[in-house]
Amino acid sequence: MGIDHQKIYENHSLEWEMSNFIKVWISVVVSLCYCNAAAKLIPKGLPRLLAFLPVVFLFLALPLNLHSMHLCGLSSFFIAWLANFKVLLLAFHKGPLSDPSLSLPQFVAIASFPIKIKRNPAHHDPNPEKQLQTSQNDHKNENPPPKTSKRGRKSLRNYAVKVLLMPVFVRIYDFSDHIHPKLIMVIFCFHIYFMLEIMLAVIAALAQATLGLELEPQFNDPYLSTSLQDFWGRRWNLMVPRTLRPTVYDPVLGFSTLIVGRKWAPLPAVFSTFVVSALMHELIFYYLGRKKPTWEITWFFLLHGVCLVVEIAVKKALAGRCPLPRVISTPLSIGFVMVTGFWLFFPEFFRCKSDVRAFEEYALLGAFLKDLVGEAVMLRSFNETSA
């Protein structure tokens, strides 16, 4: 595949894309500075919400200025989803941005990126009924949190292994014609997971180094999940459930409690979080492909929402009796996620040619670094000759 290292895509140069990327993030920082100032001057509720709405609409439009797989994908997730939800929470003086002790750089960083300051929990609620109410957005203290003392900070060896495996995966794809398609998709699953974890870990490390914050982990070994509840609520991309809880789950839970009672109110609340998550994923895939949605992504999350509601209902009915051993529950849980992902989620990845585009960007980055190193060597040789 011949790739012009000056092109990101047809008619879009690398310089053009990077220029747009810088402009997008300057717009984000300026907008968040405005939100920070407005929150101190405008009372919470409808007045503050009206003041924030232009920022919300701007954040929905900004990813349309990016075209690369990695820059657009990550930026749309950070800006259109996480930052917008945090800004909407701030309109009602809720969420992580409502903390008055935050400095302006901390405010901007927490709003812009999937990071959360680690807090010391005040107490642990042993109520088993509350533990059963974990959903895709469950991360409150009544549920066992990730054991950060042992694995919250993963070792450098852990990340080094994953970084080394990334080019191995890319190399394997060169022989995809000789490998069973299902095996390629399994490798692609791990590729996506490793890439996300590494990128989010780098962002968290930079935020910690520059702002001096102790941050919570974003992943908790999702391949060890013992249930859908465990996978979505405690292990996979934890910034999403932390954001969906106050914005979707809690309001629906309060409303549902008035209709069906406290015991069963979590069920519609759980399903609602998956509906919102489905729509936000559809939006991100639109940014990536700029194509009319097929709604397969929506069906994937609705299916998981229904299955998780059934799982929680069964747990409530059994009241902790007859738990499946881990040796059975883990393969069943991960198998279900992967099979449904192959069926409904990953086809959308391939429809917008995300795999091909990602490899083109890897080649582009490699060519850029090669030219950069070559120019540095030539400059050094020239200086030595001149001396």
mmCIF file with all atom_site columns, N, CA and C in Angstrom, residues 21 55 63 78 89 94 115 125 159 171 175 202 227 235 250-251 292 299 313 326 346 351 373 380:
data_model
loop_
_atom_site.group_PDB
_atom_site.id
_atom_site.type_symbol
_atom_site.label_atom_id
_atom_site.label_alt_id
_atom_site.label_comp_id
_atom_site.label_asym_id
_atom_site.label_entity_id
_atom_site.label_seq_id
_atom_site.pdbx_PDB_ins_code
_atom_site.Cartn_x
_atom_site.Cartn_y
_atom_site.Cartn_z
_atom_site.occupancy
_atom_site.B_iso_or_equiv
_atom_site.pdbx_formal_charge
_atom_site.auth_seq_id
_atom_site.auth_comp_id
_atom_site.auth_asym_id
_atom_site.auth_atom_id
_atom_site.pdbx_PDB_model_num
ATOM 1  N N  . PHE A 1 21  ? -6.337  20.145  14.714 1.00 0.00 ? 21  PHE A N  1
ATOM 2  C CA . PHE A 1 21  ? -6.323  19.527  16.043 1.00 0.00 ? 21  PHE A CA 1
ATOM 3  C C  . PHE A 1 21  ? -5.968  20.571  17.112 1.00 0.00 ? 21  PHE A C  1
ATOM 4  N N  . VAL A 1 55  ? -21.633 26.252  24.623 1.00 0.00 ? 55  VAL A N  1
ATOM 5  C CA . VAL A 1 55  ? -20.445 25.413  24.741 1.00 0.00 ? 55  VAL A CA 1
ATOM 6  C C  . VAL A 1 55  ? -20.776 23.970  24.393 1.00 0.00 ? 55  VAL A C  1
ATOM 7  N N  . PRO A 1 63  ? -15.503 18.030  16.785 1.00 0.00 ? 63  PRO A N  1
ATOM 8  C CA . PRO A 1 63  ? -14.891 16.835  16.190 1.00 0.00 ? 63  PRO A CA 1
ATOM 9  C C  . PRO A 1 63  ? -15.060 16.734  14.679 1.00 0.00 ? 63  PRO A C  1
ATOM 10 N N  . PHE A 1 78  ? -13.582 12.497  24.172 1.00 0.00 ? 78  PHE A N  1
ATOM 11 C CA . PHE A 1 78  ? -13.267 13.418  25.255 1.00 0.00 ? 78  PHE A CA 1
ATOM 12 C C  . PHE A 1 78  ? -14.168 14.648  25.252 1.00 0.00 ? 78  PHE A C  1
ATOM 13 N N  . LEU A 1 89  ? -23.483 18.624  34.032 1.00 0.00 ? 89  LEU A N  1
ATOM 14 C CA . LEU A 1 89  ? -23.575 18.405  35.473 1.00 0.00 ? 89  LEU A CA 1
ATOM 15 C C  . LEU A 1 89  ? -23.224 19.678  36.238 1.00 0.00 ? 89  LEU A C  1
ATOM 16 N N  . LYS A 1 94  ? -23.211 19.890  40.038 1.00 0.00 ? 94  LYS A N  1
ATOM 17 C CA . LYS A 1 94  ? -22.955 18.488  40.349 1.00 0.00 ? 94  LYS A CA 1
ATOM 18 C C  . LYS A 1 94  ? -21.739 18.026  39.554 1.00 0.00 ? 94  LYS A C  1
ATOM 19 N N  . ILE A 1 115 ? -10.216 11.513  33.327 1.00 0.00 ? 115 ILE A N  1
ATOM 20 C CA . ILE A 1 115 ? -9.453  11.342  34.557 1.00 0.00 ? 115 ILE A CA 1
ATOM 21 C C  . ILE A 1 115 ? -10.337 11.711  35.736 1.00 0.00 ? 115 ILE A C  1
ATOM 22 N N  . ASP A 1 125 ? -20.444 0.833   52.414 1.00 0.00 ? 125 ASP A N  1
ATOM 23 C CA . ASP A 1 125 ? -21.802 0.405   52.718 1.00 0.00 ? 125 ASP A CA 1
ATOM 24 C C  . ASP A 1 125 ? -21.930 -1.091  52.478 1.00 0.00 ? 125 ASP A C  1
ATOM 25 N N  . TYR A 1 159 ? 2.597   -2.379  31.067 1.00 0.00 ? 159 TYR A N  1
ATOM 26 C CA . TYR A 1 159 ? 2.381   -1.511  29.912 1.00 0.00 ? 159 TYR A CA 1
ATOM 27 C C  . TYR A 1 159 ? 3.403   -1.776  28.821 1.00 0.00 ? 159 TYR A C  1
ATOM 28 N N  . ARG A 1 171 ? 1.677   -6.516  12.574 1.00 0.00 ? 171 ARG A N  1
ATOM 29 C CA . ARG A 1 171 ? 2.386   -7.442  11.681 1.00 0.00 ? 171 ARG A CA 1
ATOM 30 C C  . ARG A 1 171 ? 1.519   -8.658  11.348 1.00 0.00 ? 171 ARG A C  1
ATOM 31 N N  . PHE A 1 175 ? -0.733  -10.921 7.451  1.00 0.00 ? 175 PHE A N  1
ATOM 32 C CA . PHE A 1 175 ? -0.957  -12.307 7.034  1.00 0.00 ? 175 PHE A CA 1
ATOM 33 C C  . PHE A 1 175 ? -2.418  -12.710 7.237  1.00 0.00 ? 175 PHE A C  1
ATOM 34 N N  . VAL A 1 202 ? -1.348  7.031   29.342 1.00 0.00 ? 202 VAL A N  1
ATOM 35 C CA . VAL A 1 202 ? -0.415  8.125   29.029 1.00 0.00 ? 202 VAL A CA 1
ATOM 36 C C  . VAL A 1 202 ? -1.026  9.470   29.417 1.00 0.00 ? 202 VAL A C  1
ATOM 37 N N  . SER A 1 227 ? -19.123 -11.269 35.221 1.00 0.00 ? 227 SER A N  1
ATOM 38 C CA . SER A 1 227 ? -20.504 -11.041 34.818 1.00 0.00 ? 227 SER A CA 1
ATOM 39 C C  . SER A 1 227 ? -20.551 -9.788  33.957 1.00 0.00 ? 227 SER A C  1
ATOM 40 N N  . ARG A 1 235 ? -14.994 -2.709  35.435 1.00 0.00 ? 235 ARG A N  1
ATOM 41 C CA . ARG A 1 235 ? -13.745 -3.068  34.769 1.00 0.00 ? 235 ARG A CA 1
ATOM 42 C C  . ARG A 1 235 ? -13.486 -2.342  33.449 1.00 0.00 ? 235 ARG A C  1
ATOM 43 N N  . ASP A 1 250 ? -28.837 8.106   38.079 1.00 0.00 ? 250 ASP A N  1
ATOM 44 C CA . ASP A 1 250 ? -29.444 8.647   39.299 1.00 0.00 ? 250 ASP A CA 1
ATOM 45 C C  . ASP A 1 250 ? -30.784 9.345   39.044 1.00 0.00 ? 250 ASP A C  1
ATOM 46 N N  . PRO A 1 251 ? -30.898 10.205  38.012 1.00 0.00 ? 251 PRO A N  1
ATOM 47 C CA . PRO A 1 251 ? -32.216 10.823  37.758 1.00 0.00 ? 251 PRO A CA 1
ATOM 48 C C  . PRO A 1 251 ? -33.298 9.804   37.424 1.00 0.00 ? 251 PRO A C  1
ATOM 49 N N  . LYS A 1 292 ? -24.198 7.539   7.292  1.00 0.00 ? 292 LYS A N  1
ATOM 50 C CA . LYS A 1 292 ? -25.483 7.326   7.944  1.00 0.00 ? 292 LYS A CA 1
ATOM 51 C C  . LYS A 1 292 ? -25.411 6.074   8.811  1.00 0.00 ? 292 LYS A C  1
ATOM 52 N N  . TRP A 1 299 ? -28.114 -1.491  18.666 1.00 0.00 ? 299 TRP A N  1
ATOM 53 C CA . TRP A 1 299 ? -28.638 -2.821  19.016 1.00 0.00 ? 299 TRP A CA 1
ATOM 54 C C  . TRP A 1 299 ? -27.676 -3.567  19.935 1.00 0.00 ? 299 TRP A C  1
ATOM 55 N N  . ALA A 1 313 ? -31.932 -8.733  37.847 1.00 0.00 ? 313 ALA A N  1
ATOM 56 C CA . ALA A 1 313 ? -33.198 -9.255  38.365 1.00 0.00 ? 313 ALA A CA 1
ATOM 57 C C  . ALA A 1 313 ? -33.019 -10.659 38.931 1.00 0.00 ? 313 ALA A C  1
ATOM 58 N N  . ARG A 1 326 ? -15.994 -18.838 39.332 1.00 0.00 ? 326 ARG A N  1
ATOM 59 C CA . ARG A 1 326 ? -15.291 -17.963 38.390 1.00 0.00 ? 326 ARG A CA 1
ATOM 60 C C  . ARG A 1 326 ? -14.858 -18.702 37.138 1.00 0.00 ? 326 ARG A C  1
ATOM 61 N N  . PHE A 1 346 ? -18.226 -4.661  15.980 1.00 0.00 ? 346 PHE A N  1
ATOM 62 C CA . PHE A 1 346 ? -17.064 -4.524  15.113 1.00 0.00 ? 346 PHE A CA 1
ATOM 63 C C  . PHE A 1 346 ? -17.389 -4.352  13.640 1.00 0.00 ? 346 PHE A C  1
ATOM 64 N N  . ARG A 1 351 ? -16.840 -1.039  8.643  1.00 0.00 ? 351 ARG A N  1
ATOM 65 C CA . ARG A 1 351 ? -17.598 -0.283  7.646  1.00 0.00 ? 351 ARG A CA 1
ATOM 66 C C  . ARG A 1 351 ? -16.991 1.088   7.425  1.00 0.00 ? 351 ARG A C  1
ATOM 67 N N  . VAL A 1 373 ? 14.144  11.785  12.341 1.00 0.00 ? 373 VAL A N  1
ATOM 68 C CA . VAL A 1 373 ? 15.433  11.252  12.787 1.00 0.00 ? 373 VAL A CA 1
ATOM 69 C C  . VAL A 1 373 ? 16.496  11.485  11.717 1.00 0.00 ? 373 VAL A C  1
ATOM 70 N N  . ARG A 1 380 ? 23.246  16.974  12.597 1.00 0.00 ? 380 ARG A N  1
ATOM 71 C CA . ARG A 1 380 ? 24.386  16.712  13.480 1.00 0.00 ? 380 ARG A CA 1
ATOM 72 C C  . ARG A 1 380 ? 25.665  16.512  12.680 1.00 0.00 ? 380 ARG A C  1
#
